[in-house]
Amino acid sequence: MVGMRLTSTGARRRRGLRFMLPAILVGLSLLLSACGGDGYTYTGNQGNHVFLKVPSSWAAYNGNIILKAIGLDGTPSAKSFNWLAAFDASPTPKLGHVLSGVPKQPVILAYVRQLSPQTRDQFSLQALRNARYPIDQLVNNDQGDLISSKDISLKGGLYGEQDVFDVTGGIGDISAANGALMVNQIGILDPGNHKLYLLVISCAATCYERNRNVIDEVARSYSVKET
């Protein structure tokens, strides 16, 4: 799976794929937590040169806590992840809001994953787009829509894709009855496909519309540099 571009295609697309909620390790964590001004805090991982700003009031979860929650704590697969973090805007935050379902307030999942040689050989833009949710498959099944897609090209050969899509069913307790899940996702790869950088911001469709300015601000702040 591999590839990437830099043109904006606001059209809805239909494709197919599979879900990959990665085995995740935190190399170490919110190394950079400095005041970002305007109620935001800068956070990220200095060793992997990845940074973003998040509203200071949002609850933060580090990699060790997330790994325990998903049962990967201490497993070999966890070691493929250099950094892992999650954030929840809810006034009653829970890590579960980030990991499943249709949260009523914005949530973030962000990580840096070291890809194995076998995975590198197969990684593509399609795999990147489907790294968190199998949006291509869901679109084919009329359980989601790819609303917009923009290719990313950065200094040092880093490349990727920003996708905005909704999910209306086909995954766990996500269903039309609970309302659509809206997702703003940025995935970036280094030139040799050694590392996957992923940022996923999501919440219910009504929440997304209400918090669009904040979500866009967080997405705009996401910065990845060649290491």
Coordinates of C-alpha atoms in Angstrom, one line a residue:
M1 CA 0.0 0.0 0.0
V2 CA 1.7 3.5 -1.0
G3 CA 1.4 6.9 -2.6
M4 CA 0.3 10.6 -2.2
R5 CA -0.5 14.0 -3.9
L6 CA -1.4 17.7 -3.4
T7 CA -4.5 18.5 -5.2
S8 CA -7.8 19.2 -3.5
T9 CA -10.7 17.1 -4.7
G10 CA -13.9 18.2 -3.0
A11 CA -15.8 15.4 -4.6
R12 CA -17.3 12.3 -2.9
R13 CA -15.5 9.1 -3.8
R14 CA -16.1 5.5 -3.5
R15 CA -13.4 3.0 -2.8
G16 CA -12.7 -0.1 -0.7
L17 CA -10.4 -1.1 2.2
R18 CA -10.0 -2.3 5.7
F19 CA -9.8 -1.1 9.2
M20 CA -6.5 -0.9 10.9
L21 CA -6.6 0.3 14.5
P22 CA -2.9 -0.2 14.9
A23 CA -1.1 -1.8 17.7
I24 CA 0.2 1.2 19.3
L25 CA 3.2 2.3 21.4
V26 CA 4.1 5.5 22.8
G27 CA 7.7 6.3 22.4
L28 CA 7.2 9.1 24.7
S29 CA 4.6 11.3 24.7
L30 CA 3.6 14.9 25.0
L31 CA 7.2 15.9 25.2
L32 CA 6.3 19.4 24.1
S33 CA 3.6 21.0 26.1
A34 CA 3.9 24.8 26.0
C35 CA 1.4 27.5 26.1
G36 CA 0.0 28.0 22.6
G37 CA -2.0 31.2 23.4
D38 CA -5.7 31.8 22.7
G39 CA -6.6 28.9 25.1
Y40 CA -4.4 26.4 23.2
T41 CA -1.5 24.2 24.3
Y42 CA 1.2 23.0 22.0
T43 CA 1.9 19.3 22.3
G44 CA 3.6 16.5 20.3
N45 CA 6.8 14.5 20.2
Q46 CA 10.1 16.3 19.7
G47 CA 12.0 13.1 18.7
N48 CA 9.7 12.5 15.8
H49 CA 9.3 16.2 15.0
V50 CA 5.5 16.1 15.1
F51 CA 3.5 18.9 16.8
L52 CA 0.0 20.3 17.1
K53 CA -2.0 22.6 19.3
V54 CA -5.0 21.5 21.3
P55 CA -7.5 23.5 23.4
S56 CA -6.0 23.7 26.9
S57 CA -9.3 22.6 28.5
W58 CA -9.3 19.2 26.7
A59 CA -8.4 16.2 28.7
A60 CA -5.2 14.5 27.5
Y61 CA -4.3 10.7 27.7
N62 CA -0.8 9.4 27.1
G63 CA 0.3 6.3 25.3
N64 CA 0.7 4.0 28.3
I65 CA -2.9 4.6 29.4
I66 CA -4.2 4.1 25.8
L67 CA -2.2 0.9 25.4
K68 CA -3.7 -0.5 28.6
A69 CA -7.2 0.4 27.5
I70 CA -6.9 -1.5 24.2
G71 CA -5.0 -4.5 25.6
L72 CA -1.7 -3.9 23.9
D73 CA 0.2 -2.9 26.9
G74 CA 3.5 -4.8 27.0
T75 CA 3.0 -6.6 23.6
P76 CA 5.6 -6.8 20.9
S77 CA 3.3 -4.9 18.4
A78 CA 3.1 -2.0 20.8
K79 CA 6.8 -1.3 20.2
S80 CA 6.1 -0.2 16.6
F81 CA 4.7 3.0 17.9
N82 CA 7.0 5.9 18.7
W83 CA 4.3 8.2 20.1
L84 CA 0.6 8.0 21.0
A85 CA -1.8 10.5 22.5
A86 CA -5.5 11.2 22.8
F87 CA -7.6 14.2 23.7
D88 CA -11.3 14.6 24.7
A89 CA -13.2 17.9 24.8
S90 CA -16.0 16.5 26.9
P91 CA -16.7 18.1 30.3
T92 CA -16.9 14.5 31.5
P93 CA -13.9 13.0 29.6
K94 CA -13.4 9.3 29.1
L95 CA -10.8 7.5 27.0
G96 CA -13.7 5.5 25.6
H97 CA -15.0 8.6 23.8
V98 CA -11.8 8.5 21.7
L99 CA -11.6 4.8 21.0
S100 CA -15.1 4.0 19.9
G101 CA -18.6 5.2 19.2
V102 CA -19.9 8.6 18.2
P103 CA -18.6 11.2 20.7
K104 CA -20.8 14.2 21.4
Q105 CA -17.7 16.4 21.8
P106 CA -14.5 16.5 19.6
V107 CA -11.9 13.9 20.3
I108 CA -8.4 13.4 18.9
L109 CA -6.2 10.3 18.3
A110 CA -2.7 11.0 17.2
Y111 CA 0.3 8.7 16.8
V112 CA 3.6 8.0 15.0
R113 CA 4.0 4.4 13.9
Q114 CA 7.2 2.7 12.8
L115 CA 6.3 0.5 9.8
S116 CA 7.7 -2.9 9.3
P117 CA 9.6 -3.8 6.1
Q118 CA 6.6 -5.9 5.0
T119 CA 4.1 -3.1 5.7
R120 CA 6.3 -0.5 4.0
D121 CA 6.3 -2.5 0.7
Q122 CA 2.5 -2.5 0.6
F123 CA 1.6 0.9 2.1
S124 CA -0.2 3.4 -0.2
L125 CA -2.4 6.5 -0.1
Q126 CA -5.3 4.1 0.0
A127 CA -3.9 2.4 3.1
L128 CA -3.2 5.8 4.6
R129 CA -6.8 7.0 4.1
N130 CA -8.1 3.8 5.7
A131 CA -5.6 3.7 8.6
R132 CA -8.2 4.4 11.3
Y133 CA -11.6 3.7 9.6
P134 CA -12.2 1.5 6.5
I135 CA -13.8 4.5 4.7
D136 CA -13.4 3.0 1.2
Q137 CA -15.2 -0.1 2.2
L138 CA -17.8 1.9 4.1
V139 CA -18.4 4.1 1.1
N140 CA -18.9 1.1 -1.2
N141 CA -21.4 -0.2 1.4
D142 CA -23.3 3.1 1.5
Q143 CA -22.2 3.5 5.1
G144 CA -20.1 6.5 4.7
D145 CA -19.0 9.3 2.3
L146 CA -15.6 10.8 1.5
I147 CA -16.5 14.4 1.5
S148 CA -13.1 16.0 0.6
S149 CA -9.6 14.9 0.0
K150 CA -6.4 17.0 -0.3
D151 CA -2.9 15.7 -1.1
I152 CA -0.1 16.9 1.1
S153 CA 3.6 17.4 0.0
L154 CA 6.1 18.6 2.6
K155 CA 9.8 19.4 2.7
G156 CA 12.1 16.5 2.8
G157 CA 9.9 14.3 0.7
L158 CA 7.2 13.8 3.4
Y159 CA 3.8 13.2 1.7
G160 CA 0.3 12.4 2.7
E161 CA -3.4 13.1 2.5
Q162 CA -6.0 15.0 4.4
D163 CA -9.5 13.5 4.2
V164 CA -12.8 14.6 5.6
F165 CA -15.5 11.9 5.7
D166 CA -18.5 10.7 7.6
V167 CA -19.4 7.2 8.8
T168 CA -23.0 6.1 9.3
G169 CA -22.6 2.4 10.1
G170 CA -20.6 -0.7 9.7
I171 CA -18.3 -0.2 12.7
G172 CA -19.1 -1.2 16.3
D173 CA -21.8 1.0 17.8
I174 CA -21.6 3.6 15.0
S175 CA -25.1 3.6 13.4
A176 CA -27.6 5.9 11.8
A177 CA -29.6 5.8 15.0
N178 CA -26.6 7.3 16.9
G179 CA -26.0 9.9 14.2
A180 CA -23.1 10.1 11.7
L181 CA -19.5 10.2 12.9
M182 CA -17.6 13.1 11.2
V183 CA -13.8 12.6 10.8
N184 CA -11.1 15.0 9.8
Q185 CA -7.9 12.9 9.2
I186 CA -4.4 13.8 8.3
G187 CA -2.0 11.0 7.4
I188 CA 1.7 11.5 6.4
L189 CA 4.5 9.2 5.4
D190 CA 8.2 9.8 5.2
P191 CA 9.9 9.2 1.8
G192 CA 10.9 5.6 2.5
N193 CA 7.6 4.7 4.2
H194 CA 9.4 4.1 7.4
K195 CA 7.0 6.1 9.6
L196 CA 3.2 6.7 9.6
Y197 CA 2.1 10.0 11.2
L198 CA -1.7 10.1 11.8
L199 CA -4.0 12.7 13.2
V200 CA -7.7 11.8 13.6
I201 CA -10.2 14.5 14.8
S202 CA -13.8 13.3 15.1
C203 CA -17.2 13.7 16.7
A204 CA -20.9 13.4 15.9
A205 CA -22.0 15.3 12.8
T206 CA -23.9 18.0 14.8
C207 CA -20.9 18.4 17.1
Y208 CA -18.5 18.7 14.1
E209 CA -20.6 21.5 12.7
R210 CA -20.8 23.3 16.0
N211 CA -17.0 23.0 16.6
R212 CA -15.8 23.3 13.0
N213 CA -13.6 26.4 13.7
V214 CA -11.8 24.6 16.6
I215 CA -11.4 21.4 14.6
D216 CA -10.0 23.3 11.6
E217 CA -7.6 25.2 13.8
V218 CA -6.2 21.9 15.3
A219 CA -5.9 20.4 11.9
R220 CA -4.1 23.5 10.5
S221 CA -1.6 23.4 13.5
Y222 CA -0.5 19.8 12.7
S223 CA 3.2 19.9 11.8
V224 CA 5.5 17.1 10.7
K225 CA 9.1 17.6 9.8
E226 CA 11.8 15.3 8.4
T227 CA 13.8 13.6 11.2

